[in-house]
């Protein structure tokens, strides 16, 4: 951006003097920075509309901001219209002019947006719409923005720009402060990230509510941020206040905001904060991990066995009349050490999946696994169990064959098995059906796997009578690897990529190290450690 420097010519001095005196110089020709008073040639200003001298960001529309802020965006609630709660004289015409000028239905643009690979909900208040004032539709749109973000486990970024409550809507405008704050509280309770960017001006009821409720509060350089206007303060206190009292920099100095960010840096800053700064949403989207855990494209237990173990020799049957195909196990060598390896298997073809109950073992499957574990203990072979199951098969035949009894026997006898047992959950770890193979010495999980008392859909249906709230349930249940690690339920998380071979190599590093560690323990130490592991819960 080039700066226009006034020269000592009569005509140019007149232009500046007239412009400063609010003469009829077109707004699209010259701009005077309200902070440093520089005269700027508007046509030479950059797309960010910032002053090259002091960094102040001129007031811009929501659509202008969208043009450089995001990679893509889809608007929400564009059809909402105010009902003019006070039937205020002339208000309908004022609204119509503001709508024509801004292209918005009210003073905020809301929608779903993306920067890079980060998806989030976005709100942008527009100072060209009745000075960004807070009306009933403004409040309704922002409330819906947060409700949608909470339901879909997304962070929210909100750009504020407002003169405060909209006088033409009276007390209904004031109520929006409480309504929006309630939606933010629910978003916060779900452990989701909310970032506010304060732009010029952010004042009045907006400052006294959602503008100051973010997890991270940013501001643009020299933005006016305050509750009461300068005129109100000076008339009330009969004192003149400092010119920079309500500048963002002064608000930062007094500890009410986190950082000043230029418009040129906003896109990269927001992307970074949403990726790394949000404890639950950005670290791991719980329901996205649920969906990834269920993906047909995940590495399978048989792939792991074929690539990591040598000389695999499958052993069949539970010695009680069945050979459940949902459980595959046998003898193998691992880095020269004899081991027993067991995996759940969902099958590949439709026929296989039906026969295997989509990886949900029947009682015979658990009895087969227990037989193999007891055999391993007899010969002091370590056991490696690979788990990806939505849970134990819940059919009539399973009940008749004693599903509960089969799982109970696994829990009872594995607790005393005289050999190390490491479990890797590489997909879903569903309820007691997973626990029956995960009650040994250590549990490790791939990054995109889950372990929980039941599915998030089941949780939402039982507790909330609404299975559509499954994404919310997934977050509440703390079923992701990171949440389980923090609770001490698992020993660690193994990095997972779309490259199955690379993922299996990562598994190999962990298994080899952990087996070597457990092999150093005496039998007494191993059993004591195992008891202590479960006693802490």
Short mmCIF file of N, CA and C in Angstrom, two decimals, residues 415-419 441 518 520-532:
data_model
loop_
_atom_site.label_atom_id
_atom_site.label_comp_id
_atom_site.label_asym_id
_atom_site.label_seq_id
_atom_site.Cartn_x
_atom_site.Cartn_y
_atom_site.Cartn_z
N UNK A 415 -7.11 -62.66 34.86
CA UNK A 415 -6.53 -61.91 35.98
C UNK A 415 -5.42 -62.69 36.67
N UNK A 416 -5.46 -64.01 36.54
CA UNK A 416 -4.44 -64.85 37.18
C UNK A 416 -3.56 -65.59 36.17
N UNK A 417 -3.68 -65.25 34.89
CA UNK A 417 -2.88 -65.93 33.87
C UNK A 417 -1.39 -65.67 34.10
N UNK A 418 -0.61 -66.74 34.12
CA UNK A 418 0.80 -66.63 34.50
C UNK A 418 1.68 -66.39 33.28
N UNK A 419 1.33 -65.34 32.55
CA UNK A 419 2.14 -64.92 31.41
C UNK A 419 1.73 -63.50 31.04
N UNK A 441 -2.18 -57.06 31.11
CA UNK A 441 -1.18 -56.19 31.73
C UNK A 441 -1.10 -54.79 31.13
N UNK A 518 8.07 -56.39 30.16
CA UNK A 518 7.29 -57.33 30.97
C UNK A 518 8.07 -58.63 31.21
N UNK A 520 11.04 -58.95 31.96
CA UNK A 520 12.01 -58.77 33.05
C UNK A 520 11.38 -59.01 34.42
N UNK A 521 10.05 -59.05 34.47
CA UNK A 521 9.36 -59.20 35.76
C UNK A 521 9.28 -60.66 36.16
N UNK A 522 9.40 -60.91 37.47
CA UNK A 522 9.11 -62.25 37.96
C UNK A 522 7.60 -62.47 37.89
N UNK A 523 7.17 -63.70 38.00
CA UNK A 523 5.75 -64.00 37.97
C UNK A 523 5.02 -63.27 39.09
N UNK A 524 5.62 -63.24 40.26
CA UNK A 524 5.01 -62.55 41.39
C UNK A 524 4.87 -61.06 41.11
N UNK A 525 5.91 -60.46 40.53
CA UNK A 525 5.86 -59.03 40.19
C UNK A 525 4.81 -58.75 39.12
N UNK A 526 4.72 -59.66 38.14
CA UNK A 526 3.76 -59.48 37.05
C UNK A 526 2.33 -59.47 37.59
N UNK A 527 1.98 -60.45 38.42
CA UNK A 527 0.63 -60.54 38.94
C UNK A 527 0.32 -59.39 39.90
N UNK A 528 1.30 -58.97 40.69
CA UNK A 528 1.11 -57.84 41.59
C UNK A 528 0.86 -56.56 40.80
N UNK A 529 1.63 -56.40 39.74
CA UNK A 529 1.47 -55.22 38.87
C UNK A 529 0.09 -55.21 38.22
N UNK A 530 -0.36 -56.40 37.79
CA UNK A 530 -1.66 -56.51 37.13
C UNK A 530 -2.79 -56.17 38.11
N UNK A 531 -2.69 -56.69 39.34
CA UNK A 531 -3.71 -56.39 40.34
C UNK A 531 -3.76 -54.89 40.63
N UNK A 532 -2.58 -54.28 40.76
CA UNK A 532 -2.51 -52.85 41.05
C UNK A 532 -3.09 -52.02 39.91
#
